[in-house]
């Protein structure tokens, strides 16, 4: 958590100060940079929420005690956003009076509409088991219209921070990675757990850390030396952790690991919670590796170390031939967002 805060909190603090002064946050000139920096801000919001640095992340009761009780929505039109349920609620027939559910397009990254709420807060779930995210007086629901009930109050606060960070002109799901991971953990993983594990194990034998560049070629000898220095300690950890020595190969099509090693890794996946599996699956997709997420899960690797391993070969080529702006830099930023948000999600899910 500390390294995530060090990486992303300065950016968040800068944008928060701009927002408090009534200015638009300072973003990169390109659309890709704009999107990625917003995502980084969302990841920072997660870390900040864990430390209680957001002003508007109290309980729903604290929100309802705010002065005024309502304000006009940005952009004009006279629409009013209520912190408390309106006294004339019977006249409100155009939307649910007690909850709000995101459309299925939320999971695809499309902008899903303008901001319709004033504050995002958290409160105890109605049954007393877990925590709910509140958009004003409405309980937030998943795209499948189930209550977004979280066992971790810290994670609920981080997701509320993502909602609080949204601008008046639109709700952008690509700036809310924790919300999307929560929906995945609550809805997709319980229904497709076996399929997710089977898919991870299918790719396990072609894992990034098992592939070694040839040492007899001028173009790859430098990569080979980096792999030997950085990846060999991870292979030693796999041997110690699971009791089987991994097979290293140079074929583009990969090789096959010992059945005992594969079974040991699969057992770890089967014993994970839905939230842990959602995080590991997200990291594996970004890393093209299952071993790297498992090493993070077991406390062997930190985020920066993992990113260095994932980009080992490409960084070598960048050092040799130079960085392509708008290409390599965007890839690096995107990888940091995907990996750090999944790690933050994992860490916050373990907290109460």
Coordinates of C-alpha atoms in Angstrom, one line a residue:
X1 CA 0.0 0.0 0.0
X2 CA 2.8 2.4 0.9
X3 CA 4.4 2.2 -2.6
X4 CA 1.0 2.7 -4.3
X5 CA 0.5 5.9 -2.2
X6 CA 3.9 7.1 -3.1
X7 CA 3.3 6.5 -6.8
X8 CA -0.2 7.9 -7.2
X9 CA -1.1 10.2 -4.2
X10 CA 0.9 13.2 -5.5
X11 CA -1.2 13.2 -8.7
X12 CA -4.4 12.9 -6.7
X13 CA -3.5 15.7 -4.3
X14 CA -2.7 18.0 -7.3
X15 CA -6.0 17.3 -8.8
X16 CA -7.9 17.7 -5.6
X17 CA -6.3 21.1 -5.0
X18 CA -7.3 22.1 -8.5
X19 CA -10.9 20.9 -7.9
X20 CA -11.2 22.8 -4.6
X21 CA -10.1 26.0 -6.4
X22 CA -12.8 25.4 -9.0
X23 CA -10.4 24.6 -11.7
X24 CA -10.4 21.6 -14.0
X25 CA -7.8 19.0 -13.1
X26 CA -4.6 19.2 -15.1
X27 CA -4.5 16.4 -17.6
X28 CA -2.2 15.2 -20.4
X29 CA -2.8 16.8 -23.8
X30 CA -3.6 13.5 -25.6
X31 CA -6.9 11.6 -25.1
X32 CA -5.0 8.5 -24.2
X33 CA -3.0 10.4 -21.6
X34 CA -6.3 11.9 -20.3
X35 CA -7.8 8.5 -19.8
X36 CA -4.8 7.0 -18.2
X37 CA -4.2 9.8 -15.8
X38 CA -7.9 9.6 -14.7
X39 CA -7.4 5.9 -14.1
X40 CA -4.3 6.7 -12.0
X41 CA -6.3 9.2 -10.0
X42 CA -8.9 6.4 -9.4
X43 CA -6.2 4.1 -8.1
X44 CA -4.9 6.9 -5.9
X45 CA -8.4 7.4 -4.6
X46 CA -8.4 3.8 -3.4
X47 CA -5.1 4.3 -1.6
X48 CA -6.3 7.6 -0.2
X49 CA -9.6 6.1 1.0
X50 CA -7.7 3.6 3.0
X51 CA -5.9 6.4 4.8
X52 CA -9.1 8.4 5.3
X53 CA -7.9 11.4 3.2
X54 CA -11.2 12.0 1.4
X55 CA -13.5 14.5 3.1
X56 CA -16.7 13.1 1.7
X57 CA -16.2 9.4 2.7
X58 CA -18.0 9.3 6.0
X59 CA -21.2 7.4 6.7
X60 CA -24.5 8.0 5.1
X61 CA -25.7 9.6 8.3
X62 CA -22.8 12.1 8.2
X63 CA -23.8 13.0 4.6
X64 CA -27.4 13.5 5.4
X65 CA -26.5 16.0 8.1
X66 CA -24.7 18.3 5.6
X67 CA -26.2 21.8 5.4
X68 CA -28.7 22.5 2.7
X69 CA -29.8 19.0 2.0
X70 CA -29.9 19.5 -1.8
X71 CA -28.2 21.4 -4.6
X72 CA -28.9 22.0 -8.2
X73 CA -27.1 19.6 -10.6
X74 CA -24.3 21.0 -12.8
X75 CA -25.1 22.0 -16.3
X76 CA -28.4 23.7 -15.5
X77 CA -31.9 22.4 -16.3
X78 CA -33.2 22.9 -12.7
X79 CA -32.7 19.2 -11.8
X80 CA -32.2 18.8 -8.0
X81 CA -30.1 16.2 -6.3
X82 CA -31.4 15.3 -2.8
X83 CA -29.2 14.1 0.0
X84 CA -32.2 12.9 1.9
X85 CA -35.2 11.1 0.5
X86 CA -37.6 13.9 -0.6
X87 CA -40.8 14.4 1.5
X88 CA -42.8 14.3 -1.7
X89 CA -41.3 10.9 -2.7
X90 CA -44.6 9.7 -4.0
X91 CA -44.4 12.1 -6.9
X92 CA -41.0 10.7 -8.0
X93 CA -41.8 8.0 -10.5
X94 CA -39.0 8.2 -13.0
X95 CA -36.3 6.3 -11.0
X96 CA -36.0 3.9 -8.0
X97 CA -36.5 5.8 -4.8
X98 CA -34.1 3.7 -2.6
X99 CA -31.4 2.4 -4.9
X100 CA -29.6 2.9 -8.2
X101 CA -28.1 0.2 -10.5
X102 CA -25.5 0.8 -13.2
X103 CA -26.3 -0.4 -16.8
X104 CA -24.5 -3.4 -18.1
X105 CA -22.5 -1.0 -20.4
X106 CA -20.7 0.0 -17.2
X107 CA -18.5 -3.1 -17.5
X108 CA -17.5 -2.3 -21.1
X109 CA -16.1 1.2 -20.2
X110 CA -18.7 3.3 -22.0
X111 CA -19.7 6.7 -20.5
X112 CA -23.0 5.8 -18.7
X113 CA -24.5 9.3 -18.2
X114 CA -24.1 12.5 -16.3
X115 CA -23.4 12.6 -12.6
X116 CA -26.8 12.6 -10.8
X117 CA -25.7 12.6 -7.2
X118 CA -24.1 15.0 -4.8
X119 CA -22.0 12.8 -2.5
X120 CA -20.8 9.2 -2.3
X121 CA -20.7 7.7 1.2
X122 CA -20.7 4.3 2.9
X123 CA -23.0 2.8 5.5
X124 CA -23.7 -0.6 7.1
X125 CA -25.8 -2.9 4.8
X126 CA -29.5 -3.2 5.7
X127 CA -28.9 -6.7 7.2
X128 CA -25.9 -5.5 9.2
X129 CA -23.6 -7.8 7.3
X130 CA -21.1 -5.8 5.3
X131 CA -21.1 -2.3 3.8
X132 CA -23.0 -0.5 1.1
X133 CA -22.0 2.4 -1.1
X134 CA -24.5 5.3 -1.1
X135 CA -25.1 7.8 -3.8
X136 CA -26.9 10.4 -1.8
X137 CA -29.8 8.5 -0.2
X138 CA -29.7 5.6 -2.8
X139 CA -28.0 2.3 -2.3
X140 CA -25.6 1.5 -5.2
X141 CA -26.4 -1.7 -7.0
X142 CA -24.3 -3.8 -9.5
X143 CA -25.1 -3.9 -13.2
X144 CA -27.1 -7.1 -12.5
X145 CA -29.2 -5.1 -10.0
X146 CA -27.9 -6.8 -6.9
X147 CA -26.9 -4.7 -3.9
X148 CA -23.1 -3.9 -4.0
X149 CA -22.5 -5.3 -0.5
X150 CA -18.9 -5.4 0.6
X151 CA -17.4 -7.1 3.6
X152 CA -14.6 -4.6 3.8
X153 CA -15.5 -1.1 4.9
X154 CA -12.1 0.2 3.6
X155 CA -12.9 -1.2 0.2
X156 CA -16.4 0.3 0.2
X157 CA -14.8 3.7 1.1
X158 CA -12.3 3.3 -1.8
X159 CA -15.1 2.6 -4.3
X160 CA -17.1 5.5 -2.9
X161 CA -14.0 7.6 -3.6
X162 CA -14.1 6.5 -7.2
X163 CA -17.7 7.7 -7.5
X164 CA -16.9 10.9 -5.7
X165 CA -14.1 11.6 -8.2
X166 CA -16.6 11.6 -11.2
X167 CA -17.1 14.9 -13.0
X168 CA -20.6 16.4 -13.6
X169 CA -20.5 15.9 -17.4
X170 CA -20.2 12.1 -17.3
X171 CA -19.7 8.9 -15.3
X172 CA -16.6 7.2 -16.7
X173 CA -16.3 3.5 -15.8
X174 CA -12.7 3.4 -17.0
X175 CA -11.7 5.6 -14.1
X176 CA -13.3 3.2 -11.6
X177 CA -11.2 -0.1 -11.7
X178 CA -12.1 -1.0 -8.1
X179 CA -15.8 -0.8 -8.8
X180 CA -15.5 -3.0 -11.8
X181 CA -13.4 -5.5 -9.9
X182 CA -16.0 -5.6 -7.1
X183 CA -18.7 -6.3 -9.7
X184 CA -16.6 -9.1 -11.1
X185 CA -15.9 -10.6 -7.7
X186 CA -19.5 -10.4 -6.6
X187 CA -21.2 -11.6 -9.8
X188 CA -18.9 -13.2 -12.4
X189 CA -16.5 -15.2 -10.2
X190 CA -19.1 -17.1 -8.2
X191 CA -20.8 -18.3 -11.5
X192 CA -17.7 -19.0 -13.5
X193 CA -15.0 -19.8 -10.9
X194 CA -14.1 -23.2 -12.5
X195 CA -13.9 -21.6 -16.0
X196 CA -11.6 -18.8 -14.7
X197 CA -9.3 -21.3 -13.0
X198 CA -9.2 -23.6 -16.0
X199 CA -8.3 -20.6 -18.3
X200 CA -5.5 -19.5 -15.9
X201 CA -4.1 -23.1 -15.8
X202 CA -4.3 -23.5 -19.6
X203 CA -1.9 -20.5 -19.9
X204 CA 0.2 -21.5 -17.0
X205 CA 2.6 -23.7 -19.0
X206 CA 3.4 -20.7 -21.3
X207 CA 4.0 -18.3 -18.4
X208 CA 6.2 -15.3 -19.0
X209 CA 8.7 -16.3 -16.3
X210 CA 9.3 -19.8 -17.8
X211 CA 10.4 -18.4 -21.2
X212 CA 14.1 -17.6 -21.6
X213 CA 15.7 -15.7 -24.5
X214 CA 18.6 -17.5 -26.3
X215 CA 22.0 -16.5 -25.0
X216 CA 23.8 -17.2 -28.3
X217 CA 22.3 -14.4 -30.3
X218 CA 23.5 -10.8 -30.4
X219 CA 20.0 -9.4 -30.3
X220 CA 18.9 -11.4 -27.3
X221 CA 22.0 -11.9 -25.2
X222 CA 21.3 -8.7 -23.2
X223 CA 17.7 -9.9 -22.5
X224 CA 19.0 -13.3 -21.4
X225 CA 21.3 -11.7 -18.9
X226 CA 18.5 -9.5 -17.4
X227 CA 16.2 -12.5 -17.2
X228 CA 18.9 -14.6 -15.4
X229 CA 19.4 -11.8 -12.9
X230 CA 15.7 -10.8 -12.3
X231 CA 13.7 -14.0 -13.0
X232 CA 15.9 -16.7 -11.6
X233 CA 15.1 -15.7 -8.0
X234 CA 11.4 -16.0 -8.8
X235 CA 12.0 -19.5 -10.2
X236 CA 13.8 -20.4 -7.0
X237 CA 10.8 -19.1 -5.1
X238 CA 8.5 -21.3 -7.1
X239 CA 10.6 -24.3 -6.3
X240 CA 10.6 -23.5 -2.6
X241 CA 6.9 -22.5 -2.4
X242 CA 5.4 -25.4 -4.4
X243 CA 8.1 -28.1 -4.1
X244 CA 8.8 -28.5 -7.8
X245 CA 11.5 -26.9 -10.0
X246 CA 10.1 -25.1 -13.0
X247 CA 11.1 -26.0 -16.5
X248 CA 12.7 -23.2 -18.5
X249 CA 12.3 -23.2 -22.3
X250 CA 13.4 -21.0 -25.2
X251 CA 10.7 -22.2 -27.7
X252 CA 8.1 -19.6 -28.8
X253 CA 5.4 -22.2 -28.2
X254 CA 6.4 -22.8 -24.7
X255 CA 6.8 -26.1 -22.9
X256 CA 5.0 -28.2 -20.2
X257 CA 5.6 -27.9 -16.5
X258 CA 5.6 -30.8 -14.1
X259 CA 2.1 -32.0 -13.3
X260 CA 2.8 -31.8 -9.6
X261 CA 3.7 -28.1 -10.0
X262 CA 0.5 -27.4 -12.0
X263 CA -1.6 -29.3 -9.4
X264 CA -0.1 -27.3 -6.6
X265 CA -0.7 -24.0 -8.3
X266 CA -4.3 -25.0 -9.1
X267 CA -4.9 -25.9 -5.5
X268 CA -3.9 -22.4 -4.4
X269 CA -6.4 -20.9 -6.9
X270 CA -9.2 -23.2 -5.7
X271 CA -8.6 -22.1 -2.1
X272 CA -8.9 -18.4 -2.9
X273 CA -11.9 -16.2 -2.1
X274 CA -13.9 -14.7 -4.9
X275 CA -12.3 -11.3 -4.3
X276 CA -8.8 -12.9 -4.3
X277 CA -9.5 -14.8 -7.5
X278 CA -10.8 -11.7 -9.3
X279 CA -7.7 -9.8 -8.4
X280 CA -5.3 -12.6 -9.5
X281 CA -7.2 -13.0 -12.7
X282 CA -7.0 -9.3 -13.5
X283 CA -3.2 -9.2 -12.7
X284 CA -2.6 -12.4 -14.8
X285 CA -4.4 -10.8 -17.8
X286 CA -2.2 -7.7 -17.6
X287 CA 1.0 -9.5 -16.8
X288 CA 0.7 -12.5 -19.2
X289 CA 1.8 -14.5 -16.3
X290 CA 0.2 -16.4 -13.4
X291 CA 3.4 -16.8 -11.4
X292 CA 3.8 -13.0 -11.0
X293 CA 0.3 -12.5 -9.5
X294 CA 0.8 -15.5 -7.2
X295 CA 4.1 -14.1 -6.0
X296 CA 2.3 -10.8 -5.2
X297 CA -0.5 -12.7 -3.5
X298 CA 2.0 -14.6 -1.3
X299 CA 4.0 -11.4 -0.5
X300 CA 7.1 -12.3 -2.6
X301 CA 6.8 -9.3 -5.1
X302 CA 5.9 -5.7 -4.8
X303 CA 4.1 -3.8 -7.6
X304 CA 7.2 -2.1 -9.0
X305 CA 9.2 -5.4 -9.0
X306 CA 6.3 -7.1 -10.8
X307 CA 6.1 -4.4 -13.5
X308 CA 9.9 -4.6 -14.0
X309 CA 9.6 -8.4 -14.6
X310 CA 6.6 -8.0 -17.0
X311 CA 8.5 -5.4 -19.1
X312 CA 11.9 -6.9 -18.9
X313 CA 12.3 -7.6 -22.6
X314 CA 10.6 -4.5 -23.9
X315 CA 12.5 -2.2 -21.5
X316 CA 15.7 -3.7 -22.9
X317 CA 14.6 -2.8 -26.4
X318 CA 13.7 0.7 -25.3
X319 CA 17.1 1.2 -23.7
X320 CA 18.7 0.1 -26.9
X321 CA 16.5 1.8 -29.6
X322 CA 14.7 4.5 -27.7
X323 CA 11.2 5.2 -26.3
X324 CA 8.3 5.8 -28.7
X325 CA 6.2 8.6 -27.3
X326 CA 2.5 7.9 -27.4
X327 CA 3.3 4.2 -27.6
X328 CA 5.7 2.8 -25.0
X329 CA 4.9 5.5 -22.4
X330 CA 1.1 4.8 -22.7
X331 CA 1.7 1.1 -22.4
X332 CA 3.7 1.6 -19.3
X333 CA 1.1 3.8 -17.7
X334 CA -1.7 1.4 -18.6
X335 CA 0.2 -1.5 -17.1
X336 CA 0.8 0.4 -13.9
X337 CA -2.9 1.2 -13.6
X338 CA -4.1 -2.4 -14.2
X339 CA -1.6 -3.9 -11.9
X340 CA -1.8 -1.4 -9.0
X341 CA -5.6 -1.3 -9.0
X342 CA -5.8 -5.1 -8.8
X343 CA -3.2 -5.1 -6.0
X344 CA -5.0 -2.3 -4.1
X345 CA -8.3 -4.2 -4.6
X346 CA -6.7 -7.3 -3.1
X347 CA -5.2 -5.5 -0.1
X348 CA -8.4 -3.6 0.7
X349 CA -10.5 -6.7 0.5
X350 CA -8.5 -8.2 3.3
X351 CA -9.2 -5.3 5.6
X352 CA -12.3 -4.9 7.7

